Amino acid sequence: MRFHEIPTPTLIIDKKIVMQNLQKMQEYAEKYKVNLRPHTKTHKMPYFAKLQENFGSKGITVAKVGEAEVMAKNGIKDIFIANEIVGDEKFERIIKLTKDGINLSFGIDSIEQANLIQSAFEKFSAKANVLIEIEVGENRSGVIKKEDFTALINHLKICKNINFKGVFSHDGHSYKATDKKECEQIHLKSQKRTLEFSSIASELNLPAEIVSIGSTPSLINDFEILNGVTEIRPGTYIFMDSSQAMA
């Protein structure tokens, strides 16, 4: 069948572009000695998630519990849900995944949420692995004030069924950058803010094992990754032609 004879709508993937992108992003992570945990929001396919792991990614990132369940069912063992989770039904599904051997963590940004997590996980004698989200300019979610972060860290110390794993941020506003220079400024400013909150956690004797940052625009241009960052989470890069990178 010729290209123009393929019935629409249909999904056509350029394998060469995908493989080049996977290799490029893995090399970028290795250059700065950080773990790569790509966000699967673009493809949502275990096939590509496994390809990313085969290239060297530590694990994957998903947006919700249902996506984590699909990936786990297909053999992905290390999953981060980069959103704040609430609701006993969702907590029970997460607990089931962890008891099935999945290394799963998810986002948190308030004491109120922490109390809900503690109550649900205590009931099942389970441990929740959480990362605190830091708001870095996207104005969507995450902790804004340092005093709120300090209060949350201190509260987590008394939550016996919650493991604090680290901090994460998403500089999604980089998509609106007018040029490469502005994108780089957003990238660096977001890292510095995330690292600043990580330092506060250390000062409070609850150090962050993971400092996770990133968005596709700020990670496809080979910008510097600052010391202290341990993990990057690009997302939509996988299907992009290199000509689509910001000039």
PDB file of C-alpha atoms in Angstrom:
ATOM      1  CA  MET A   1       0.000   0.000   0.000  1.00  0.00           C
ATOM      2  CA  ARG A   2       1.249   3.463  -0.913  1.00  0.00           C
ATOM      3  CA  PHE A   3       1.428   6.253   1.637  1.00  0.00           C
ATOM      4  CA  HIS A   4      -1.399   8.231   0.035  1.00  0.00           C
ATOM      5  CA  GLU A   5      -3.610   5.130  -0.070  1.00  0.00           C
ATOM      6  CA  ILE A   6      -3.728   4.674   3.714  1.00  0.00           C
ATOM      7  CA  PRO A   7      -7.303   5.241   4.930  1.00  0.00           C
ATOM      8  CA  THR A   8      -7.788   8.071   7.404  1.00  0.00           C
ATOM      9  CA  PRO A   9      -7.903   8.693  10.279  1.00  0.00           C
ATOM     10  CA  THR A  10      -4.832   6.630  11.097  1.00  0.00           C
ATOM     11  CA  LEU A  11      -1.672   6.866  13.156  1.00  0.00           C
ATOM     12  CA  ILE A  12       1.600   6.964  11.236  1.00  0.00           C
ATOM     13  CA  ILE A  13       4.855   6.938  13.188  1.00  0.00           C
ATOM     14  CA  ASP A  14       8.279   7.610  11.700  1.00  0.00           C
ATOM     15  CA  LYS A  15      10.380   4.954  13.419  1.00  0.00           C
ATOM     16  CA  LYS A  16      13.648   6.635  12.474  1.00  0.00           C
ATOM     17  CA  ILE A  17      12.662   9.896  14.182  1.00  0.00           C
ATOM     18  CA  VAL A  18      11.451   8.068  17.287  1.00  0.00           C
ATOM     19  CA  MET A  19      14.642   6.041  17.673  1.00  0.00           C
ATOM     20  CA  GLN A  20      16.843   9.088  17.121  1.00  0.00           C
ATOM     21  CA  ASN A  21      14.908  11.018  19.754  1.00  0.00           C
ATOM     22  CA  LEU A  22      15.114   8.204  22.285  1.00  0.00           C
ATOM     23  CA  GLN A  23      18.863   7.978  21.822  1.00  0.00           C
ATOM     24  CA  LYS A  24      19.355  11.756  21.934  1.00  0.00           C
ATOM     25  CA  MET A  25      17.411  12.197  25.172  1.00  0.00           C
ATOM     26  CA  GLN A  26      19.181   9.300  26.869  1.00  0.00           C
ATOM     27  CA  GLU A  27      22.567  10.747  25.888  1.00  0.00           C
ATOM     28  CA  TYR A  28      21.486  14.135  27.254  1.00  0.00           C
ATOM     29  CA  ALA A  29      20.585  12.577  30.607  1.00  0.00           C
ATOM     30  CA  GLU A  30      23.843  10.658  30.743  1.00  0.00           C
ATOM     31  CA  LYS A  31      25.838  13.791  29.884  1.00  0.00           C
ATOM     32  CA  TYR A  32      24.562  15.461  33.066  1.00  0.00           C
ATOM     33  CA  LYS A  33      24.540  12.223  35.096  1.00  0.00           C
ATOM     34  CA  VAL A  34      20.816  12.339  35.874  1.00  0.00           C
ATOM     35  CA  ASN A  35      18.115   9.710  35.583  1.00  0.00           C
ATOM     36  CA  LEU A  36      15.673   9.896  32.699  1.00  0.00           C
ATOM     37  CA  ARG A  37      12.028   9.289  33.546  1.00  0.00           C
ATOM     38  CA  PRO A  38      10.061  10.203  30.405  1.00  0.00           C
ATOM     39  CA  HIS A  39       6.428  11.224  30.639  1.00  0.00           C
ATOM     40  CA  THR A  40       4.294   8.871  28.547  1.00  0.00           C
ATOM     41  CA  LYS A  41       1.468  11.400  28.088  1.00  0.00           C
ATOM     42  CA  THR A  42       2.116  11.615  24.348  1.00  0.00           C
ATOM     43  CA  HIS A  43       2.116   7.954  23.362  1.00  0.00           C
ATOM     44  CA  LYS A  44       0.428   6.243  26.354  1.00  0.00           C
ATOM     45  CA  MET A  45       1.671   2.942  24.941  1.00  0.00           C
ATOM     46  CA  PRO A  46       3.530   0.256  26.913  1.00  0.00           C
ATOM     47  CA  TYR A  47       5.394  -0.582  23.691  1.00  0.00           C
ATOM     48  CA  PHE A  48       7.093   2.819  23.626  1.00  0.00           C
ATOM     49  CA  ALA A  49       7.512   2.894  27.414  1.00  0.00           C
ATOM     50  CA  LYS A  50       9.486  -0.344  27.156  1.00  0.00           C
ATOM     51  CA  LEU A  51      11.550   1.103  24.318  1.00  0.00           C
ATOM     52  CA  GLN A  52      12.388   4.075  26.527  1.00  0.00           C
ATOM     53  CA  GLU A  53      13.443   1.738  29.329  1.00  0.00           C
ATOM     54  CA  ASN A  54      15.526  -0.299  26.894  1.00  0.00           C
ATOM     55  CA  PHE A  55      17.402   2.871  25.940  1.00  0.00           C
ATOM     56  CA  GLY A  56      18.194   3.460  29.603  1.00  0.00           C
ATOM     57  CA  SER A  57      15.388   5.364  31.314  1.00  0.00           C
ATOM     58  CA  LYS A  58      15.016   4.618  35.031  1.00  0.00           C
ATOM     59  CA  GLY A  59      11.248   4.318  34.760  1.00  0.00           C
ATOM     60  CA  ILE A  60       8.323   6.275  33.404  1.00  0.00           C
ATOM     61  CA  THR A  61       5.998   9.114  34.351  1.00  0.00           C
ATOM     62  CA  VAL A  62       2.226   9.013  33.907  1.00  0.00           C
ATOM     63  CA  ALA A  63      -0.614  11.441  34.577  1.00  0.00           C
ATOM     64  CA  LYS A  64      -3.132   9.302  36.465  1.00  0.00           C
ATOM     65  CA  VAL A  65      -3.741   6.026  38.268  1.00  0.00           C
ATOM     66  CA  GLY A  66      -5.411   4.366  35.289  1.00  0.00           C
ATOM     67  CA  GLU A  67      -2.341   4.944  33.138  1.00  0.00           C
ATOM     68  CA  ALA A  68      -0.131   3.496  35.867  1.00  0.00           C
ATOM     69  CA  GLU A  69      -2.318   0.385  35.966  1.00  0.00           C
ATOM     70  CA  VAL A  70      -2.038  -0.147  32.200  1.00  0.00           C
ATOM     71  CA  MET A  71       1.731   0.260  32.260  1.00  0.00           C
ATOM     72  CA  ALA A  72       2.099  -2.043  35.285  1.00  0.00           C
ATOM     73  CA  LYS A  73      -0.062  -4.698  33.638  1.00  0.00           C
ATOM     74  CA  ASN A  74       2.351  -4.656  30.714  1.00  0.00           C
ATOM     75  CA  GLY A  75       5.512  -5.111  32.741  1.00  0.00           C
ATOM     76  CA  ILE A  76       6.601  -1.584  33.687  1.00  0.00           C
ATOM     77  CA  LYS A  77       7.764  -1.711  37.309  1.00  0.00           C
ATOM     78  CA  ASP A  78       8.918   1.842  38.141  1.00  0.00           C
ATOM     79  CA  ILE A  79       6.208   4.493  37.794  1.00  0.00           C
ATOM     80  CA  PHE A  80       5.722   8.075  38.962  1.00  0.00           C
ATOM     81  CA  ILE A  81       2.277   9.699  38.803  1.00  0.00           C
ATOM     82  CA  ALA A  82       3.123  13.384  38.328  1.00  0.00           C
ATOM     83  CA  ASN A  83      -0.111  14.647  39.827  1.00  0.00           C
ATOM     84  CA  GLU A  84      -1.677  15.041  43.246  1.00  0.00           C
ATOM     85  CA  ILE A  85      -3.907  12.053  44.041  1.00  0.00           C
ATOM     86  CA  VAL A  86      -6.931  12.110  46.348  1.00  0.00           C
ATOM     87  CA  GLY A  87      -9.816   9.723  47.002  1.00  0.00           C
ATOM     88  CA  ASP A  88      -9.942   6.380  48.804  1.00  0.00           C
ATOM     89  CA  GLU A  89     -10.788   4.487  45.624  1.00  0.00           C
ATOM     90  CA  LYS A  90      -7.640   5.755  43.894  1.00  0.00           C
ATOM     91  CA  PHE A  91      -5.546   5.179  46.993  1.00  0.00           C
ATOM     92  CA  GLU A  92      -6.713   1.553  47.145  1.00  0.00           C
ATOM     93  CA  ARG A  93      -5.724   1.053  43.511  1.00  0.00           C
ATOM     94  CA  ILE A  94      -2.285   2.509  44.223  1.00  0.00           C
ATOM     95  CA  ILE A  95      -1.917   0.260  47.262  1.00  0.00           C
ATOM     96  CA  LYS A  96      -2.767  -2.767  45.121  1.00  0.00           C
ATOM     97  CA  LEU A  97      -0.082  -1.789  42.609  1.00  0.00           C
ATOM     98  CA  THR A  98       2.547  -1.409  45.337  1.00  0.00           C
ATOM     99  CA  LYS A  99       1.604  -4.754  46.864  1.00  0.00           C
ATOM    100  CA  ASP A 100       1.965  -6.280  43.399  1.00  0.00           C
ATOM    101  CA  GLY A 101       5.599  -5.186  43.398  1.00  0.00           C
ATOM    102  CA  ILE A 102       5.359  -1.893  41.508  1.00  0.00           C
ATOM    103  CA  ASN A 103       7.719   0.869  42.646  1.00  0.00           C
ATOM    104  CA  LEU A 104       5.122   3.635  42.494  1.00  0.00           C
ATOM    105  CA  SER A 105       5.199   7.223  43.731  1.00  0.00           C
ATOM    106  CA  PHE A 106       2.895  10.192  43.265  1.00  0.00           C
ATOM    107  CA  GLY A 107       2.576  13.910  43.870  1.00  0.00           C
ATOM    108  CA  ILE A 108       1.503  15.807  46.965  1.00  0.00           C
ATOM    109  CA  ASP A 109       1.205  19.529  47.706  1.00  0.00           C
ATOM    110  CA  SER A 110      -0.750  20.054  50.944  1.00  0.00           C
ATOM    111  CA  ILE A 111      -1.163  18.895  54.536  1.00  0.00           C
ATOM    112  CA  GLU A 112      -4.837  18.195  53.847  1.00  0.00           C
ATOM    113  CA  GLN A 113      -3.882  15.735  51.126  1.00  0.00           C
ATOM    114  CA  ALA A 114      -1.237  14.188  53.365  1.00  0.00           C
ATOM    115  CA  ASN A 115      -3.889  13.480  56.002  1.00  0.00           C
ATOM    116  CA  LEU A 116      -6.080  11.716  53.440  1.00  0.00           C
ATOM    117  CA  ILE A 117      -3.117   9.626  52.283  1.00  0.00           C
ATOM    118  CA  GLN A 118      -2.081   8.745  55.830  1.00  0.00           C
ATOM    119  CA  SER A 119      -5.596   7.627  56.752  1.00  0.00           C
ATOM    120  CA  ALA A 120      -6.047   5.452  53.660  1.00  0.00           C
ATOM    121  CA  PHE A 121      -2.619   3.806  53.721  1.00  0.00           C
ATOM    122  CA  GLU A 122      -2.697   3.203  57.477  1.00  0.00           C
ATOM    123  CA  LYS A 123      -5.909   1.245  57.024  1.00  0.00           C
ATOM    124  CA  PHE A 124      -4.121  -1.202  54.713  1.00  0.00           C
ATOM    125  CA  SER A 125      -0.769  -1.176  56.560  1.00  0.00           C
ATOM    126  CA  ALA A 126       0.858   0.219  53.417  1.00  0.00           C
ATOM    127  CA  LYS A 127       3.381   2.951  52.693  1.00  0.00           C
ATOM    128  CA  ALA A 128       2.847   5.785  50.236  1.00  0.00           C
ATOM    129  CA  ASN A 129       5.864   7.128  48.334  1.00  0.00           C
ATOM    130  CA  VAL A 130       5.362  10.831  47.641  1.00  0.00           C
ATOM    131  CA  LEU A 131       7.145  13.745  46.003  1.00  0.00           C
ATOM    132  CA  ILE A 132       6.149  17.297  46.845  1.00  0.00           C
ATOM    133  CA  GLU A 133       5.363  19.381  43.788  1.00  0.00           C
ATOM    134  CA  ILE A 134       6.950  22.830  43.641  1.00  0.00           C
ATOM    135  CA  GLU A 135       5.161  25.545  41.666  1.00  0.00           C
ATOM    136  CA  VAL A 136       7.751  27.200  39.398  1.00  0.00           C
ATOM    137  CA  GLY A 137       5.704  29.525  37.197  1.00  0.00           C
ATOM    138  CA  GLU A 138       3.139  27.434  35.361  1.00  0.00           C
ATOM    139  CA  ASN A 139       0.473  28.442  37.908  1.00  0.00           C
ATOM    140  CA  ARG A 140      -1.250  25.070  37.848  1.00  0.00           C
ATOM    141  CA  SER A 141      -0.393  23.111  41.001  1.00  0.00           C
ATOM    142  CA  GLY A 142       2.280  22.712  43.630  1.00  0.00           C
ATOM    143  CA  VAL A 143       3.563  24.467  46.739  1.00  0.00           C
ATOM    144  CA  ILE A 144       4.182  28.196  46.310  1.00  0.00           C
ATOM    145  CA  LYS A 145       5.213  29.543  49.717  1.00  0.00           C
ATOM    146  CA  LYS A 146       8.285  28.358  51.598  1.00  0.00           C
ATOM    147  CA  GLU A 147       6.417  28.448  54.899  1.00  0.00           C
ATOM    148  CA  ASP A 148       3.783  26.092  53.479  1.00  0.00           C
ATOM    149  CA  PHE A 149       6.521  23.759  52.276  1.00  0.00           C
ATOM    150  CA  THR A 150       8.181  23.842  55.694  1.00  0.00           C
ATOM    151  CA  ALA A 151       4.881  23.046  57.388  1.00  0.00           C
ATOM    152  CA  LEU A 152       4.241  20.155  55.004  1.00  0.00           C
ATOM    153  CA  ILE A 153       7.721  18.687  55.507  1.00  0.00           C
ATOM    154  CA  ASN A 154       7.329  18.853  59.285  1.00  0.00           C
ATOM    155  CA  HIS A 155       3.887  17.263  59.017  1.00  0.00           C
ATOM    156  CA  LEU A 156       5.211  14.380  56.915  1.00  0.00           C
ATOM    157  CA  LYS A 157       7.617  13.542  59.722  1.00  0.00           C
ATOM    158  CA  ILE A 158       4.680  12.370  61.845  1.00  0.00           C
ATOM    159  CA  CYS A 159       2.908  10.515  59.025  1.00  0.00           C
ATOM    160  CA  LYS A 160       4.081   6.957  59.610  1.00  0.00           C
ATOM    161  CA  ASN A 161       2.562   5.610  56.420  1.00  0.00           C
ATOM    162  CA  ILE A 162       4.085   8.203  54.084  1.00  0.00           C
ATOM    163  CA  ASN A 163       7.613   8.071  52.688  1.00  0.00           C
ATOM    164  CA  PHE A 164       8.930  11.440  51.503  1.00  0.00           C
ATOM    165  CA  LYS A 165      10.957  10.688  48.374  1.00  0.00           C
ATOM    166  CA  GLY A 166      11.711  14.174  47.094  1.00  0.00           C
ATOM    167  CA  VAL A 167      10.489  17.167  45.134  1.00  0.00           C
ATOM    168  CA  PHE A 168       9.412  17.707  41.550  1.00  0.00           C
ATOM    169  CA  SER A 169       8.413  20.560  39.296  1.00  0.00           C
ATOM    170  CA  HIS A 170       7.096  21.108  35.797  1.00  0.00           C
ATOM    171  CA  ASP A 171       8.045  24.246  33.893  1.00  0.00           C
ATOM    172  CA  GLY A 172       5.123  23.904  31.506  1.00  0.00           C
ATOM    173  CA  HIS A 173       5.124  27.637  30.864  1.00  0.00           C
ATOM    174  CA  SER A 174       8.251  27.037  28.758  1.00  0.00           C
ATOM    175  CA  TYR A 175       5.863  26.119  25.933  1.00  0.00           C
ATOM    176  CA  LYS A 176       4.946  29.811  25.748  1.00  0.00           C
ATOM    177  CA  ALA A 177       8.533  31.028  25.474  1.00  0.00           C
ATOM    178  CA  THR A 178       8.977  33.398  22.548  1.00  0.00           C
ATOM    179  CA  ASP A 179      12.491  32.231  21.730  1.00  0.00           C
ATOM    180  CA  LYS A 180      15.256  29.869  22.829  1.00  0.00           C
ATOM    181  CA  LYS A 181      16.803  32.415  25.205  1.00  0.00           C
ATOM    182  CA  GLU A 182      13.565  32.883  27.118  1.00  0.00           C
ATOM    183  CA  CYS A 183      13.063  29.127  27.230  1.00  0.00           C
ATOM    184  CA  GLU A 184      16.519  28.679  28.750  1.00  0.00           C
ATOM    185  CA  GLN A 185      15.810  31.361  31.356  1.00  0.00           C
ATOM    186  CA  ILE A 186      12.603  29.563  32.368  1.00  0.00           C
ATOM    187  CA  HIS A 187      14.484  26.263  32.521  1.00  0.00           C
ATOM    188  CA  LEU A 188      17.240  27.598  34.777  1.00  0.00           C
ATOM    189  CA  LYS A 189      14.945  29.642  37.012  1.00  0.00           C
ATOM    190  CA  SER A 190      12.660  26.629  37.541  1.00  0.00           C
ATOM    191  CA  GLN A 191      15.587  24.400  38.478  1.00  0.00           C
ATOM    192  CA  LYS A 192      16.953  26.937  40.949  1.00  0.00           C
ATOM    193  CA  ARG A 193      13.578  27.272  42.644  1.00  0.00           C
ATOM    194  CA  THR A 194      13.125  23.496  42.853  1.00  0.00           C
ATOM    195  CA  LEU A 195      16.621  23.073  44.287  1.00  0.00           C
ATOM    196  CA  GLU A 196      15.952  25.841  46.812  1.00  0.00           C
ATOM    197  CA  PHE A 197      13.001  23.892  48.209  1.00  0.00           C
ATOM    198  CA  SER A 198      15.071  20.711  48.218  1.00  0.00           C
ATOM    199  CA  SER A 199      17.641  22.530  50.370  1.00  0.00           C
ATOM    200  CA  ILE A 200      14.906  23.502  52.832  1.00  0.00           C
ATOM    201  CA  ALA A 201      13.946  19.823  53.169  1.00  0.00           C
ATOM    202  CA  SER A 202      17.569  18.960  53.952  1.00  0.00           C
ATOM    203  CA  GLU A 203      17.747  21.724  56.551  1.00  0.00           C
ATOM    204  CA  LEU A 204      14.667  20.195  58.182  1.00  0.00           C
ATOM    205  CA  ASN A 205      16.387  16.791  58.335  1.00  0.00           C
ATOM    206  CA  LEU A 206      14.156  15.204  55.715  1.00  0.00           C
ATOM    207  CA  PRO A 207      16.410  15.285  52.634  1.00  0.00           C
ATOM    208  CA  ALA A 208      15.077  14.732  49.130  1.00  0.00           C
ATOM    209  CA  GLU A 209      16.352  11.573  47.494  1.00  0.00           C
ATOM    210  CA  ILE A 210      14.839  12.714  44.182  1.00  0.00           C
ATOM    211  CA  VAL A 211      14.886  16.193  42.628  1.00  0.00           C
ATOM    212  CA  SER A 212      12.880  15.868  39.425  1.00  0.00           C
ATOM    213  CA  ILE A 213      12.448  18.613  36.829  1.00  0.00           C
ATOM    214  CA  GLY A 214      11.601  19.284  33.235  1.00  0.00           C
ATOM    215  CA  SER A 215       9.369  19.835  30.265  1.00  0.00           C
ATOM    216  CA  THR A 216       9.982  19.040  26.629  1.00  0.00           C
ATOM    217  CA  PRO A 217      10.860  22.596  25.427  1.00  0.00           C
ATOM    218  CA  SER A 218      13.461  23.021  28.160  1.00  0.00           C
ATOM    219  CA  LEU A 219      15.023  19.597  27.621  1.00  0.00           C
ATOM    220  CA  ILE A 220      15.305  19.290  23.831  1.00  0.00           C
ATOM    221  CA  ASN A 221      17.746  22.176  23.454  1.00  0.00           C
ATOM    222  CA  ASP A 222      20.649  20.742  25.487  1.00  0.00           C
ATOM    223  CA  PHE A 223      20.381  23.396  28.199  1.00  0.00           C
ATOM    224  CA  GLU A 224      22.428  22.961  31.363  1.00  0.00           C
ATOM    225  CA  ILE A 225      21.087  20.746  34.143  1.00  0.00           C
ATOM    226  CA  LEU A 226      22.170  22.132  37.498  1.00  0.00           C
ATOM    227  CA  ASN A 227      23.986  20.217  40.217  1.00  0.00           C
ATOM    228  CA  GLY A 228      21.531  18.690  42.654  1.00  0.00           C
ATOM    229  CA  VAL A 229      18.959  17.685  40.062  1.00  0.00           C
ATOM    230  CA  THR A 230      18.686  13.895  39.942  1.00  0.00           C
ATOM    231  CA  GLU A 231      15.982  13.281  37.350  1.00  0.00           C
ATOM    232  CA  ILE A 232      14.477  14.791  34.180  1.00  0.00           C
ATOM    233  CA  ARG A 233      10.994  14.168  32.773  1.00  0.00           C
ATOM    234  CA  PRO A 234      10.580  15.096  29.090  1.00  0.00           C
ATOM    235  CA  GLY A 235       7.289  14.248  27.461  1.00  0.00           C
ATOM    236  CA  THR A 236       6.284  15.190  23.929  1.00  0.00           C
ATOM    237  CA  TYR A 237       9.774  14.982  22.405  1.00  0.00           C
ATOM    238  CA  ILE A 238       9.437  11.368  21.311  1.00  0.00           C
ATOM    239  CA  PHE A 239       7.617  12.002  18.005  1.00  0.00           C
ATOM    240  CA  MET A 240       9.106  15.412  17.184  1.00  0.00           C
ATOM    241  CA  ASP A 241      11.190  16.050  14.107  1.00  0.00           C
ATOM    242  CA  SER A 242      14.418  17.801  15.104  1.00  0.00           C
ATOM    243  CA  SER A 243      13.397  20.741  12.926  1.00  0.00           C
ATOM    244  CA  GLN A 244      10.579  21.424  15.406  1.00  0.00           C
ATOM    245  CA  ALA A 245      13.055  22.322  18.146  1.00  0.00           C
ATOM    246  CA  MET A 246      13.036  25.968  19.175  1.00  0.00           C
ATOM    247  CA  ALA A 247      15.387  28.043  17.042  1.00  0.00           C
TER     248      ALA A 247
END
